[in-house]
Structures are given as C-alpha cells and as structure tokens.
Amino acid sequence: MLQMSCHPLPRFGLLLLLILSLGGCSFTRIGYQNLDWFINWKLRDYVSLDREQRRWLAAEVNQHLAWHCSSELPRYRVHLLALREQATSPSVEPSELQAFTPVVEQEAARTLERLVPTISGLISRLDDRQISAIERNLAKQNREMRARYLVPDLEEQNRQRSARTQERLETWLGRLTPAQKQRVDEWAIQLEGHTDIWLDNREHWQTELLSLLQQREQPWLETGVRSLLLEPETNWSEAYRAQREQNSLLLATMLSDVLRMAEPRQRQHLERRATSLLEDLDKIRCTATG
C-alpha cells in the first residue's frame, strides 16, 4: 500500500495480526476494492496534492492494484490456508508461528520493490511547501502518539495494550476465557517500557526520510527510497534491534499459549472466520493491468 506511514514495516506476525485486526470479512473485499480511495485518504494526513499530482498518482495506484490483485492475492491465499490449518490445530509451537517471518518478509518485499519507482516519482513531484507540511504533520503525529502511549503510567499502558490485543483476538476466537485474558495481561506486562524505544526508532527513521525528501532532486533518490523501504534495519538502533527479536518471541509464545487454551467453540469460531476470509478473497474481482 502506498502511504506515507513513515515507520519501518513490522515484519513478524504482520500477516497474522493483519487478519486479527480486520473487523469483518466483508471489509476484506469491500476495503480492498476501495484501496485507491483509502490510500488517498491516508495520504491527506501528511500532505495535500495538487490536481496534476492526484491524477498521476491515481493512474499509478490503479496499475499497482491491478498487479497486486492478479499476482499477489493468489499467493496470499496459499499462505492463509497454511495459517488457518496451523492456527486451528490442537497446539501450535512458537517456532511454528515465527516460521511465517521469512514468508511475510518476502511478500512485503515483493510489493515494496514494485512501489519504489512510484514513491520516488511522487516525492520528486513535491514542492517545498508540501515537504514542510509533511514535516509538520509528522511532528504533530509524533506528539500525539507520545501523549497516547507514554503519558499514562506503566500500569495503564499495560492495561491498554492488553485490552487492544484482547479485542483483536476476540474478533477471531470469540469471547476469551479468564485464563486467556490473564495470559494476554502477562504478555502486556512483559512489553513494559518498550514503547519509548519503538517511538525513538520510528522518529529516527522519519529523520532519514525527511533528509531524503530535502534531497529529492538528486539522481540517487530511487536508491535512497529503496533502502528506506527494503532495508529499514540499517537505521535501527541497537536497543530497538534487540527489542524486536525479543518481542517477536514474546508475541509468538503468547499467541501459542492462547491458541493452546482455546475451547472447542473458539476453534470453531476461528475456523469459520478464517474460511469466510478466504471466501471473501475469492470474491475479489481484479481489473485488467493494461
């Protein structure tokens, strides 16, 4: 998806957490088929494009969506089938969930590689006023995120983290048991104090992006965009690098435990939702790339 989210893509668990975050299967089809609108809507959070820029971007986005629909969605279906089988099995080891990491990385890289020329082209079309707007909006967003995630005391941060995750899990498992809720609470506490490291690293990545935007007339612009999107780890702090490795294991272990404790009704609920998602993907109609 083409958007100025300006933070490294979360790789481990991306596919699984994307599924968990979807509010309903009908959204999958309706939302995907309106991604062009959604992309432009999200882009307005950071910068307003003029009419010529919007027309150029619309044509680019339509080409990308046609390619992604015809070439990538069938690949995703294979991965989702494997994930459904794994998630509905009697027990899933953390290592099995983590095995999806290289799969997600490869799929993300395929799409991002395809987007590099378009993102570079859009950046090169921005003027100084638009670059300043991006910088202001990123700073505003960072202040809001720090207020949301860091101002509450640690106990409240942990409670909010657990509540958000429980809500996503219940979308796919139905009502969680007390034991499952307690396990999510324990996981949330394990992440205590990690948010500031994540935000610091996110803002460091944005600094690199803003530096690239200021040098957008340079011939190596596309190379810089490719590095930012496909090699974000080159700009990670050591603290963030260590945190990511630890957090991926903590997440996989928590999800493994929650699935292991799942009751028959929850497994049935999960299988129905996963099947509906797959059926919804099958109903998406791709447009021609020409």
mmCIF file of C-alpha atoms in Angstrom:
data_model
loop_
_atom_site.group_PDB
_atom_site.id
_atom_site.type_symbol
_atom_site.label_atom_id
_atom_site.label_comp_id
_atom_site.label_asym_id
_atom_site.label_seq_id
_atom_site.Cartn_x
_atom_site.Cartn_y
_atom_site.Cartn_z
ATOM 1 C CA MET A 1 0.000 0.000 0.000
ATOM 2 C CA LEU A 2 1.327 3.401 -0.948
ATOM 3 C CA GLN A 3 1.166 5.638 2.064
ATOM 4 C CA MET A 4 3.434 7.964 3.990
ATOM 5 C CA SER A 5 3.242 5.975 7.211
ATOM 6 C CA CYS A 6 6.910 6.758 7.753
ATOM 7 C CA HIS A 7 7.892 3.930 10.015
ATOM 8 C CA PRO A 8 9.567 0.590 9.393
ATOM 9 C CA LEU A 9 7.135 -2.148 8.490
ATOM 10 C CA PRO A 10 6.508 -4.592 11.306
ATOM 11 C CA ARG A 11 7.562 -7.920 9.841
ATOM 12 C CA PHE A 12 6.992 -10.744 12.303
ATOM 13 C CA GLY A 13 3.341 -11.508 12.683
ATOM 14 C CA LEU A 14 2.314 -8.991 10.018
ATOM 15 C CA LEU A 15 0.111 -11.465 8.217
ATOM 16 C CA LEU A 16 -1.394 -12.897 11.382
ATOM 17 C CA LEU A 17 -2.003 -9.546 13.035
ATOM 18 C CA LEU A 18 -3.485 -8.172 9.826
ATOM 19 C CA ILE A 19 -6.039 -10.950 9.935
ATOM 20 C CA LEU A 20 -6.681 -10.376 13.629
ATOM 21 C CA SER A 21 -7.194 -6.655 13.107
ATOM 22 C CA LEU A 22 -9.834 -6.971 10.390
ATOM 23 C CA GLY A 23 -13.204 -6.163 11.833
ATOM 24 C CA GLY A 24 -15.191 -8.349 9.458
ATOM 25 C CA CYS A 25 -14.733 -10.474 6.397
ATOM 26 C CA SER A 26 -16.927 -8.239 4.250
ATOM 27 C CA PHE A 27 -14.416 -5.447 4.893
ATOM 28 C CA THR A 28 -11.745 -7.537 3.198
ATOM 29 C CA ARG A 29 -13.490 -7.466 -0.159
ATOM 30 C CA ILE A 30 -15.070 -4.012 0.081
ATOM 31 C CA GLY A 31 -11.972 -2.454 1.598
ATOM 32 C CA TYR A 32 -9.577 -3.972 -0.918
ATOM 33 C CA GLN A 33 -11.642 -2.848 -3.857
ATOM 34 C CA ASN A 34 -11.592 0.714 -2.496
ATOM 35 C CA LEU A 35 -7.904 0.865 -1.642
ATOM 36 C CA ASP A 36 -7.338 3.650 -4.152
ATOM 37 C CA TRP A 37 -9.691 5.869 -2.129
ATOM 38 C CA PHE A 38 -8.181 4.714 1.170
ATOM 39 C CA ILE A 39 -4.624 5.450 0.013
ATOM 40 C CA ASN A 40 -5.507 8.991 -0.984
ATOM 41 C CA TRP A 41 -7.452 9.481 2.240
ATOM 42 C CA LYS A 42 -4.482 8.375 4.355
ATOM 43 C CA LEU A 43 -2.069 10.431 2.288
ATOM 44 C CA ARG A 44 -4.031 13.573 3.182
ATOM 45 C CA ASP A 45 -2.957 13.044 6.803
ATOM 46 C CA TYR A 46 0.511 14.129 5.697
ATOM 47 C CA VAL A 47 0.297 16.237 2.537
ATOM 48 C CA SER A 48 -2.235 17.749 0.124
ATOM 49 C CA LEU A 49 -1.573 17.023 -3.534
ATOM 50 C CA ASP A 50 -2.484 19.315 -6.400
ATOM 51 C CA ARG A 51 -4.744 18.163 -9.234
ATOM 52 C CA GLU A 52 -1.920 17.047 -11.528
ATOM 53 C CA GLN A 53 -0.240 15.097 -8.740
ATOM 54 C CA ARG A 54 -3.520 13.404 -7.821
ATOM 55 C CA ARG A 55 -4.163 12.360 -11.411
ATOM 56 C CA TRP A 56 -0.663 10.970 -11.792
ATOM 57 C CA LEU A 57 -0.892 9.081 -8.503
ATOM 58 C CA ALA A 58 -4.352 7.690 -9.312
ATOM 59 C CA ALA A 59 -3.061 6.165 -12.535
ATOM 60 C CA GLU A 60 -0.056 4.677 -10.729
ATOM 61 C CA VAL A 61 -2.174 3.270 -7.902
ATOM 62 C CA ASN A 62 -4.624 1.662 -10.313
ATOM 63 C CA GLN A 63 -1.773 -0.097 -12.068
ATOM 64 C CA HIS A 64 -0.343 -1.328 -8.770
ATOM 65 C CA LEU A 65 -3.694 -2.572 -7.513
ATOM 66 C CA ALA A 66 -4.361 -4.466 -10.731
ATOM 67 C CA TRP A 67 -0.953 -6.136 -10.480
ATOM 68 C CA HIS A 68 -1.331 -6.875 -6.782
ATOM 69 C CA CYS A 69 -4.803 -8.336 -7.196
ATOM 70 C CA SER A 70 -3.876 -10.665 -10.048
ATOM 71 C CA SER A 71 -0.352 -11.603 -8.962
ATOM 72 C CA GLU A 72 -0.220 -11.352 -5.174
ATOM 73 C CA LEU A 73 -3.659 -12.262 -3.811
ATOM 74 C CA PRO A 74 -3.398 -15.855 -5.082
ATOM 75 C CA ARG A 75 -0.090 -16.138 -3.222
ATOM 76 C CA TYR A 76 -1.672 -14.768 -0.056
ATOM 77 C CA ARG A 77 -4.441 -17.329 -0.276
ATOM 78 C CA VAL A 78 -1.882 -20.146 -0.113
ATOM 79 C CA HIS A 79 -0.291 -18.598 2.964
ATOM 80 C CA LEU A 80 -3.671 -18.034 4.621
ATOM 81 C CA LEU A 81 -4.636 -21.659 4.068
ATOM 82 C CA ALA A 82 -1.461 -22.766 5.794
ATOM 83 C CA LEU A 83 -2.021 -20.282 8.596
ATOM 84 C CA ARG A 84 -5.612 -21.441 9.096
ATOM 85 C CA GLU A 85 -4.504 -25.050 9.316
ATOM 86 C CA GLN A 86 -1.800 -24.145 11.807
ATOM 87 C CA ALA A 87 -3.957 -21.875 13.970
ATOM 88 C CA THR A 88 -6.782 -24.415 14.227
ATOM 89 C CA SER A 89 -4.515 -27.350 15.110
ATOM 90 C CA PRO A 90 -4.587 -28.673 18.721
ATOM 91 C CA SER A 91 -1.284 -27.000 19.534
ATOM 92 C CA VAL A 92 1.000 -24.537 17.790
ATOM 93 C CA GLU A 93 4.589 -24.039 18.874
ATOM 94 C CA PRO A 94 6.013 -20.504 18.952
ATOM 95 C CA SER A 95 8.670 -21.585 16.470
ATOM 96 C CA GLU A 96 5.931 -22.577 14.018
ATOM 97 C CA LEU A 97 4.384 -19.121 14.201
ATOM 98 C CA GLN A 98 7.774 -17.480 13.846
ATOM 99 C CA ALA A 99 8.376 -19.573 10.720
ATOM 100 C CA PHE A 100 5.997 -17.192 8.960
ATOM 101 C CA THR A 101 8.541 -14.382 9.383
ATOM 102 C CA PRO A 102 10.520 -15.054 6.180
ATOM 103 C CA VAL A 103 7.273 -15.634 4.285
ATOM 104 C CA VAL A 104 5.913 -12.245 5.319
ATOM 105 C CA GLU A 105 9.240 -10.540 4.639
ATOM 106 C CA GLN A 106 9.382 -11.940 1.127
ATOM 107 C CA GLU A 107 5.797 -10.960 0.321
ATOM 108 C CA ALA A 108 6.253 -7.456 1.723
ATOM 109 C CA ALA A 109 9.499 -7.024 -0.208
ATOM 110 C CA ARG A 110 7.839 -8.028 -3.490
ATOM 111 C CA THR A 111 5.196 -5.333 -3.108
ATOM 112 C CA LEU A 112 7.558 -2.664 -1.799
ATOM 113 C CA GLU A 113 10.051 -3.273 -4.593
ATOM 114 C CA ARG A 114 7.252 -2.706 -7.067
ATOM 115 C CA LEU A 115 6.249 0.537 -5.310
ATOM 116 C CA VAL A 116 9.726 2.104 -5.188
ATOM 117 C CA PRO A 117 9.533 3.896 -8.585
ATOM 118 C CA THR A 118 6.065 5.270 -7.810
ATOM 119 C CA ILE A 119 7.017 6.530 -4.356
ATOM 120 C CA SER A 120 10.196 8.052 -5.796
ATOM 121 C CA GLY A 121 8.160 9.670 -8.556
ATOM 122 C CA LEU A 122 5.707 11.143 -6.078
ATOM 123 C CA ILE A 123 8.493 12.509 -3.869
ATOM 124 C CA SER A 124 10.176 14.136 -6.853
ATOM 125 C CA ARG A 125 6.913 15.924 -7.675
ATOM 126 C CA LEU A 126 6.522 17.516 -4.236
ATOM 127 C CA ASP A 127 7.387 21.180 -3.729
ATOM 128 C CA ASP A 128 8.965 22.884 -0.714
ATOM 129 C CA ARG A 129 5.575 23.799 0.745
ATOM 130 C CA GLN A 130 4.450 20.189 0.642
ATOM 131 C CA ILE A 131 7.684 18.949 2.190
ATOM 132 C CA SER A 132 7.222 21.424 5.049
ATOM 133 C CA ALA A 133 3.661 20.168 5.526
ATOM 134 C CA ILE A 134 4.895 16.579 5.790
ATOM 135 C CA GLU A 135 7.457 17.597 8.393
ATOM 136 C CA ARG A 136 4.846 19.468 10.458
ATOM 137 C CA ASN A 137 2.319 16.652 10.263
ATOM 138 C CA LEU A 138 4.861 14.025 11.258
ATOM 139 C CA ALA A 139 5.896 16.117 14.251
ATOM 140 C CA LYS A 140 2.241 16.545 15.239
ATOM 141 C CA GLN A 141 1.590 12.830 14.891
ATOM 142 C CA ASN A 142 4.652 12.022 16.996
ATOM 143 C CA ARG A 143 3.486 14.336 19.773
ATOM 144 C CA GLU A 144 0.051 12.720 19.718
ATOM 145 C CA MET A 145 1.497 9.212 19.805
ATOM 146 C CA ARG A 146 3.788 10.044 22.715
ATOM 147 C CA ALA A 147 0.854 11.553 24.589
ATOM 148 C CA ARG A 148 -1.265 8.497 23.877
ATOM 149 C CA TYR A 149 1.314 5.813 24.608
ATOM 150 C CA LEU A 150 3.768 7.361 27.082
ATOM 151 C CA VAL A 151 1.821 9.858 29.207
ATOM 152 C CA PRO A 152 -0.232 7.173 31.003
ATOM 153 C CA ASP A 153 1.690 5.435 33.772
ATOM 154 C CA LEU A 154 3.154 1.995 33.052
ATOM 155 C CA GLU A 155 0.259 0.172 34.659
ATOM 156 C CA GLU A 156 -2.233 1.972 32.439
ATOM 157 C CA GLN A 157 -0.048 1.435 29.357
ATOM 158 C CA ASN A 158 -0.023 -2.293 30.073
ATOM 159 C CA ARG A 159 -3.791 -2.345 30.596
ATOM 160 C CA GLN A 160 -4.437 -0.536 27.315
ATOM 161 C CA ARG A 161 -2.037 -2.808 25.413
ATOM 162 C CA SER A 162 -3.747 -5.894 26.793
ATOM 163 C CA ALA A 163 -7.233 -4.521 26.069
ATOM 164 C CA ARG A 164 -6.386 -3.746 22.433
ATOM 165 C CA THR A 165 -4.951 -7.204 21.892
ATOM 166 C CA GLN A 166 -7.812 -8.989 23.625
ATOM 167 C CA GLU A 167 -10.290 -7.159 21.407
ATOM 168 C CA ARG A 168 -8.459 -8.288 18.266
ATOM 169 C CA LEU A 169 -8.220 -11.862 19.493
ATOM 170 C CA GLU A 170 -11.915 -11.976 20.364
ATOM 171 C CA THR A 171 -12.769 -10.969 16.807
ATOM 172 C CA TRP A 172 -11.352 -14.304 15.715
ATOM 173 C CA LEU A 173 -11.797 -16.541 18.751
ATOM 174 C CA GLY A 174 -14.949 -15.184 20.295
ATOM 175 C CA ARG A 175 -15.079 -14.383 23.998
ATOM 176 C CA LEU A 176 -11.756 -15.140 25.695
ATOM 177 C CA THR A 177 -11.614 -17.277 28.805
ATOM 178 C CA PRO A 178 -10.275 -15.813 32.077
ATOM 179 C CA ALA A 179 -7.097 -17.866 31.617
ATOM 180 C CA GLN A 180 -6.558 -16.485 28.128
ATOM 181 C CA LYS A 181 -7.132 -12.921 29.316
ATOM 182 C CA GLN A 182 -4.619 -13.433 32.093
ATOM 183 C CA ARG A 183 -2.075 -14.725 29.568
ATOM 184 C CA VAL A 184 -2.527 -11.615 27.422
ATOM 185 C CA ASP A 185 -2.159 -9.457 30.553
ATOM 186 C CA GLU A 186 1.129 -11.207 31.332
ATOM 187 C CA TRP A 187 2.371 -10.587 27.802
ATOM 188 C CA ALA A 188 1.446 -6.894 28.015
ATOM 189 C CA ILE A 189 3.486 -6.550 31.215
ATOM 190 C CA GLN A 190 6.465 -8.232 29.537
ATOM 191 C CA LEU A 191 6.495 -5.382 26.999
ATOM 192 C CA GLU A 192 6.610 -2.744 29.720
ATOM 193 C CA GLY A 193 8.971 0.095 28.860
ATOM 194 C CA HIS A 194 9.409 -0.938 25.226
ATOM 195 C CA THR A 195 7.179 1.734 23.732
ATOM 196 C CA ASP A 196 9.643 4.590 24.128
ATOM 197 C CA ILE A 197 12.342 2.596 22.298
ATOM 198 C CA TRP A 198 9.911 1.892 19.453
ATOM 199 C CA LEU A 199 8.885 5.554 19.196
ATOM 200 C CA ASP A 200 12.509 6.763 19.300
ATOM 201 C CA ASN A 201 13.430 4.393 16.487
ATOM 202 C CA ARG A 202 10.359 5.367 14.496
ATOM 203 C CA GLU A 203 11.283 9.037 14.719
ATOM 204 C CA HIS A 204 14.873 8.254 13.724
ATOM 205 C CA TRP A 205 13.555 6.556 10.576
ATOM 206 C CA GLN A 206 11.427 9.625 9.862
ATOM 207 C CA THR A 207 14.506 11.840 10.172
ATOM 208 C CA GLU A 208 16.183 9.789 7.453
ATOM 209 C CA LEU A 209 13.060 10.100 5.316
ATOM 210 C CA LEU A 210 12.889 13.875 5.749
ATOM 211 C CA SER A 211 16.549 14.166 4.811
ATOM 212 C CA LEU A 212 15.796 12.218 1.642
ATOM 213 C CA LEU A 213 12.833 14.484 0.871
ATOM 214 C CA GLN A 214 15.061 17.542 1.108
ATOM 215 C CA GLN A 215 17.391 15.969 -1.466
ATOM 216 C CA ARG A 216 14.639 14.781 -3.784
ATOM 217 C CA GLU A 217 16.253 16.283 -6.890
ATOM 218 C CA GLN A 218 19.315 14.071 -6.558
ATOM 219 C CA PRO A 219 19.764 11.277 -9.147
ATOM 220 C CA TRP A 220 20.095 8.683 -6.385
ATOM 221 C CA LEU A 221 16.591 9.390 -4.997
ATOM 222 C CA GLU A 222 15.204 5.999 -6.017
ATOM 223 C CA THR A 223 18.157 4.224 -4.428
ATOM 224 C CA GLY A 224 17.507 6.081 -1.190
ATOM 225 C CA VAL A 225 13.805 5.229 -1.238
ATOM 226 C CA ARG A 226 14.593 1.566 -1.886
ATOM 227 C CA SER A 227 16.968 1.492 1.078
ATOM 228 C CA LEU A 228 14.458 3.132 3.433
ATOM 229 C CA LEU A 229 11.669 0.758 2.450
ATOM 230 C CA LEU A 230 13.514 -2.503 1.907
ATOM 231 C CA GLU A 231 16.422 -2.122 4.318
ATOM 232 C CA PRO A 232 14.943 -0.256 7.331
ATOM 233 C CA GLU A 233 17.105 -2.346 9.654
ATOM 234 C CA THR A 234 20.161 -0.356 8.532
ATOM 235 C CA ASN A 235 18.753 2.577 10.515
ATOM 236 C CA TRP A 236 17.688 0.643 13.621
ATOM 237 C CA SER A 237 19.235 1.449 16.967
ATOM 238 C CA GLU A 238 20.832 -1.450 18.828
ATOM 239 C CA ALA A 239 18.197 -1.147 21.541
ATOM 240 C CA TYR A 240 15.404 -1.431 19.001
ATOM 241 C CA ARG A 241 17.068 -4.332 17.190
ATOM 242 C CA ALA A 242 17.341 -6.324 20.421
ATOM 243 C CA GLN A 243 13.796 -5.372 21.390
ATOM 244 C CA ARG A 244 12.319 -6.613 18.112
ATOM 245 C CA GLU A 245 13.951 -10.004 18.446
ATOM 246 C CA GLN A 246 12.680 -10.366 21.996
ATOM 247 C CA ASN A 247 9.214 -9.058 21.168
ATOM 248 C CA SER A 248 8.727 -11.436 18.257
ATOM 249 C CA LEU A 249 9.362 -14.382 20.554
ATOM 250 C CA LEU A 250 7.120 -12.978 23.297
ATOM 251 C CA LEU A 251 4.304 -12.455 20.787
ATOM 252 C CA ALA A 252 4.653 -15.916 19.281
ATOM 253 C CA THR A 253 4.712 -17.520 22.719
ATOM 254 C CA MET A 254 1.627 -15.626 23.879
ATOM 255 C CA LEU A 255 -0.338 -16.482 20.737
ATOM 256 C CA SER A 256 0.739 -20.106 21.019
ATOM 257 C CA ASP A 257 -0.485 -20.249 24.616
ATOM 258 C CA VAL A 258 -3.805 -18.560 23.828
ATOM 259 C CA LEU A 259 -4.453 -20.968 20.954
ATOM 260 C CA ARG A 260 -3.461 -23.946 23.094
ATOM 261 C CA MET A 261 -6.039 -22.891 25.710
ATOM 262 C CA ALA A 262 -8.756 -22.409 23.100
ATOM 263 C CA GLU A 263 -12.069 -24.113 23.778
ATOM 264 C CA PRO A 264 -13.923 -26.081 21.046
ATOM 265 C CA ARG A 265 -16.312 -23.156 20.484
ATOM 266 C CA GLN A 266 -13.353 -20.844 19.916
ATOM 267 C CA ARG A 267 -11.694 -23.184 17.425
ATOM 268 C CA GLN A 268 -14.947 -23.454 15.529
ATOM 269 C CA HIS A 269 -15.297 -19.664 15.588
ATOM 270 C CA LEU A 270 -11.743 -19.231 14.298
ATOM 271 C CA GLU A 271 -12.199 -21.753 11.511
ATOM 272 C CA ARG A 272 -15.466 -20.105 10.390
ATOM 273 C CA ARG A 273 -13.898 -16.654 10.339
ATOM 274 C CA ALA A 274 -10.784 -17.848 8.514
ATOM 275 C CA THR A 275 -12.917 -19.691 5.958
ATOM 276 C CA SER A 276 -15.059 -16.587 5.437
ATOM 277 C CA LEU A 277 -11.927 -14.520 4.890
ATOM 278 C CA LEU A 278 -10.695 -16.947 2.252
ATOM 279 C CA GLU A 279 -14.099 -16.936 0.560
ATOM 280 C CA ASP A 280 -14.070 -13.161 0.586
ATOM 281 C CA LEU A 281 -10.666 -13.105 -1.085
ATOM 282 C CA ASP A 282 -12.065 -15.380 -3.785
ATOM 283 C CA LYS A 283 -14.853 -12.872 -4.467
ATOM 284 C CA ILE A 284 -12.451 -10.021 -5.226
ATOM 285 C CA ARG A 285 -12.565 -9.241 -8.936
ATOM 286 C CA CYS A 286 -9.357 -7.927 -10.444
ATOM 287 C CA THR A 287 -9.239 -5.247 -13.103
ATOM 288 C CA ALA A 288 -7.056 -5.553 -16.181
ATOM 289 C CA THR A 289 -3.482 -4.251 -15.906
ATOM 290 C CA GLY A 290 -3.487 -2.746 -19.352
#
